[in-house]
XYZ file of C-alpha atoms in Angstrom:
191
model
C 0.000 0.000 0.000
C 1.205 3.695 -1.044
C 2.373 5.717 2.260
C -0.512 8.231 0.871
C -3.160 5.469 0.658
C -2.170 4.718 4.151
C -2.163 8.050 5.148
C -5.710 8.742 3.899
C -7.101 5.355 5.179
C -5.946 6.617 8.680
C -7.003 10.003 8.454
C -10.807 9.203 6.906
C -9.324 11.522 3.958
C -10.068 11.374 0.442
C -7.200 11.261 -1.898
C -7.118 14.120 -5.198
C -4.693 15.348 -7.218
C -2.976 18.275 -5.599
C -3.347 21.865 -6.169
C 0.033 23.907 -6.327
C 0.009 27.594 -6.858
C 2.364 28.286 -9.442
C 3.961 31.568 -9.795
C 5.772 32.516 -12.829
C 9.735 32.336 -12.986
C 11.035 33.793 -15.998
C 13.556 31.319 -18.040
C 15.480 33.030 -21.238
C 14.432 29.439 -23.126
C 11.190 27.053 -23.176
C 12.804 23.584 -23.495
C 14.322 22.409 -20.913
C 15.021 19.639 -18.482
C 15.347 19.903 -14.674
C 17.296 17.725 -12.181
C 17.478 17.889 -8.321
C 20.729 16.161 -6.779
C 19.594 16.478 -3.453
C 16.741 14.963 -1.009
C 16.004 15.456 2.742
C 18.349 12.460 3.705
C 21.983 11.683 2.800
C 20.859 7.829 1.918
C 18.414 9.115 -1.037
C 21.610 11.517 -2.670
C 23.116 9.906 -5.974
C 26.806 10.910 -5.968
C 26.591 10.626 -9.906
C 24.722 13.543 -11.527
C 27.645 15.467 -12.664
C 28.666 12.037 -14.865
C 25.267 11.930 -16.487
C 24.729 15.050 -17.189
C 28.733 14.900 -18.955
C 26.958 12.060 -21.223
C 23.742 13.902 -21.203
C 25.089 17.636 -21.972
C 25.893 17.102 -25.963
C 22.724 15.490 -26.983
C 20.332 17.774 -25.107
C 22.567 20.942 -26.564
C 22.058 19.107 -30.058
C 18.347 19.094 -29.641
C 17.919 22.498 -28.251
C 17.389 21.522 -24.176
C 19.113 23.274 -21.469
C 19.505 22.078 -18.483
C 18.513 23.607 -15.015
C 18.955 22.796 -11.711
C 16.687 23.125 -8.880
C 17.243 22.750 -5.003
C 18.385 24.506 -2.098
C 21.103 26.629 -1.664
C 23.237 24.463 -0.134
C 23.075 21.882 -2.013
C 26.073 20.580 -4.517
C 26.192 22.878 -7.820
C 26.488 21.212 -10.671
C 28.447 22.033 -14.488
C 26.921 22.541 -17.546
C 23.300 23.412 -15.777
C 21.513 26.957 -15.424
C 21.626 27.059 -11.419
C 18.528 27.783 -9.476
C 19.197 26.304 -6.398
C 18.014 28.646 -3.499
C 16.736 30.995 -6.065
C 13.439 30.173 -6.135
C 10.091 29.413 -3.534
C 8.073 26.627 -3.861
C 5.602 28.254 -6.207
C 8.069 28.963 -8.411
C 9.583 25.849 -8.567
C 6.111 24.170 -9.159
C 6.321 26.770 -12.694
C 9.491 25.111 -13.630
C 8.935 21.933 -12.944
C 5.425 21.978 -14.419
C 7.248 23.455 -17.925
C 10.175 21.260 -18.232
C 10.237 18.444 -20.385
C 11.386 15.951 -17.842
C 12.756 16.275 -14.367
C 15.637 13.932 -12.742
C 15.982 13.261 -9.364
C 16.354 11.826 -6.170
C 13.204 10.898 -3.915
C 11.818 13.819 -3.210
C 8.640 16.923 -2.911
C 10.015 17.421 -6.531
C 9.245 14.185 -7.737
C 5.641 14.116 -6.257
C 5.048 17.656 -8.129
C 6.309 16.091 -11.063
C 3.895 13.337 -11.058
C 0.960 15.365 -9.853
C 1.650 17.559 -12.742
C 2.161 14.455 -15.322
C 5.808 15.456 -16.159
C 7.966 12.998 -17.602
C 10.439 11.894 -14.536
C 13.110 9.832 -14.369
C 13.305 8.925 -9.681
C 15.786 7.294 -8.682
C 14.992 4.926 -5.117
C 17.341 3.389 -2.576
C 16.277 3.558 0.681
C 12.841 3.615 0.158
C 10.443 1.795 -2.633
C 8.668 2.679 -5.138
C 6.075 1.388 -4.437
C 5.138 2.881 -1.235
C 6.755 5.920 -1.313
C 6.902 6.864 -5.436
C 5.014 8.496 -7.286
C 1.608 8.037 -6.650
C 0.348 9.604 -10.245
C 2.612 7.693 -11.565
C 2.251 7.016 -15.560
C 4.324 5.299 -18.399
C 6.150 8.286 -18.779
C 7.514 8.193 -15.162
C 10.614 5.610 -14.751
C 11.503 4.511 -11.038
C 15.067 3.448 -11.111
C 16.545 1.278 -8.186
C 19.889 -0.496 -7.531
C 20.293 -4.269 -9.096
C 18.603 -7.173 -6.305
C 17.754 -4.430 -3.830
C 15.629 -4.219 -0.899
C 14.832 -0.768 0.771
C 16.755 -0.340 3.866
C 14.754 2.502 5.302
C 17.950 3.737 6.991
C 18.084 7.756 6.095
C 21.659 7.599 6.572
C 22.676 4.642 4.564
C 26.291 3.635 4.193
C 27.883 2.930 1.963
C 24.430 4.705 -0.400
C 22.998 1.983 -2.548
C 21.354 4.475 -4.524
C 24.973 4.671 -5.753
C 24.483 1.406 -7.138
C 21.749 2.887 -9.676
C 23.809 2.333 -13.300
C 24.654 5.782 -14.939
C 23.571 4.177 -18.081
C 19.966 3.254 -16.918
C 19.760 6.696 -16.069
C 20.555 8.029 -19.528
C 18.529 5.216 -21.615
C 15.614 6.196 -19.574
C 16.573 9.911 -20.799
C 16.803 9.013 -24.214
C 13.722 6.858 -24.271
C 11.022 9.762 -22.578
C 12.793 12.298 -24.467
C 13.491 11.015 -27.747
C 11.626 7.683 -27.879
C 15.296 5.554 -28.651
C 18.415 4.507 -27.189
C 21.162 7.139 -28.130
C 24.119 5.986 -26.383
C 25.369 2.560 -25.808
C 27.570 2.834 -22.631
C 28.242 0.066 -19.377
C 29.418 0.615 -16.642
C 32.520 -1.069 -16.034
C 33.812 -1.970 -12.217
């Protein structure tokens, strides 16, 4: 059962799609993708965003995406990405994310906006599962990503991070395929 299925049978509450107020945030382009490195808990963090979006940079430049990153201020900046972290509320943010083309990330708020909104997403899970805590407007257009024979450890703190174990090349077939509808690249990862 969904933690918000849960939630609602406890409560006596009836579950509908969310209403965010979005406020505009002005953006110099309209196609664009958005990724969030960061999540409430050091067990949900993928160390590996800068590598994908190395892979990622030349084909989204080719097609005409940029890339822009969202989060707090404190969180890791990242190369080759317009930088919003901090920049923005949480109205504003809902804008961007309901405008991008697809939205990378870590379990997190942004991911449940992202599904509300029926964005594209590519989540990545560790610690957690999918299926309790993912997205719970979840479509074919929305990939959940987690490690090879994995359980969820529900440890916030997880170490060593088996979100970490998440293959840099799922990540950017899953790109490919809700952006472009094929396989660009044809990388493995090699230990």
């Amino acid at each position: 059962m969904h933690l918000l299925e849960k939630y609602a049978l406890s409560t006596g509450s009836k579950i509908k799609k969310p209403f965010i107020i979005k406020k505009y945030f002005p953006l110099p382009f309209d196609k664009y993708i958005t990724i969030q490195n960061s999540s409430g808990m050091s067990g949900k963090c993928y160390d590996y965003f800068q590598d994908i979006i190395d892979f990622l940079f030349p084909v989204l430049e080719e097609n005409g995406y940029k890339i822009v990153q969202i989060g707090s201020k404190d969180d890791l900046p990242l190369n080759k990405v317009i930088n919003l972290q901090g920049m923005t509320n949480i109205n504003q943010t809902a804008f961007i994310l309901d405008n991008s083309k697809l939205h990378i990330g870590n379990d997190s708020f942004a991911i449940h906006m992202c599904s509300a909104f029926n964005i594209p997403l590519i989540a990545l899970y560790s610690i957690s599962s999918p299926g309790i805590a993912g997205p719970f407007w979840k479509n074919k257009n929305q990939i959940c990503l987690t490690p090879d024979n994995w359980k969820p450890s529900f440890n916030p703190n997880e170490h060593p991070k088996r979100v970490n174990e998440i293959k840099i090349e799922k990540i950017i077939n899953a790109t490919n395929q809700l952006l472009f509808n094929k396989n660009l690249e044809s990388i493995e990862t090699l230990f």
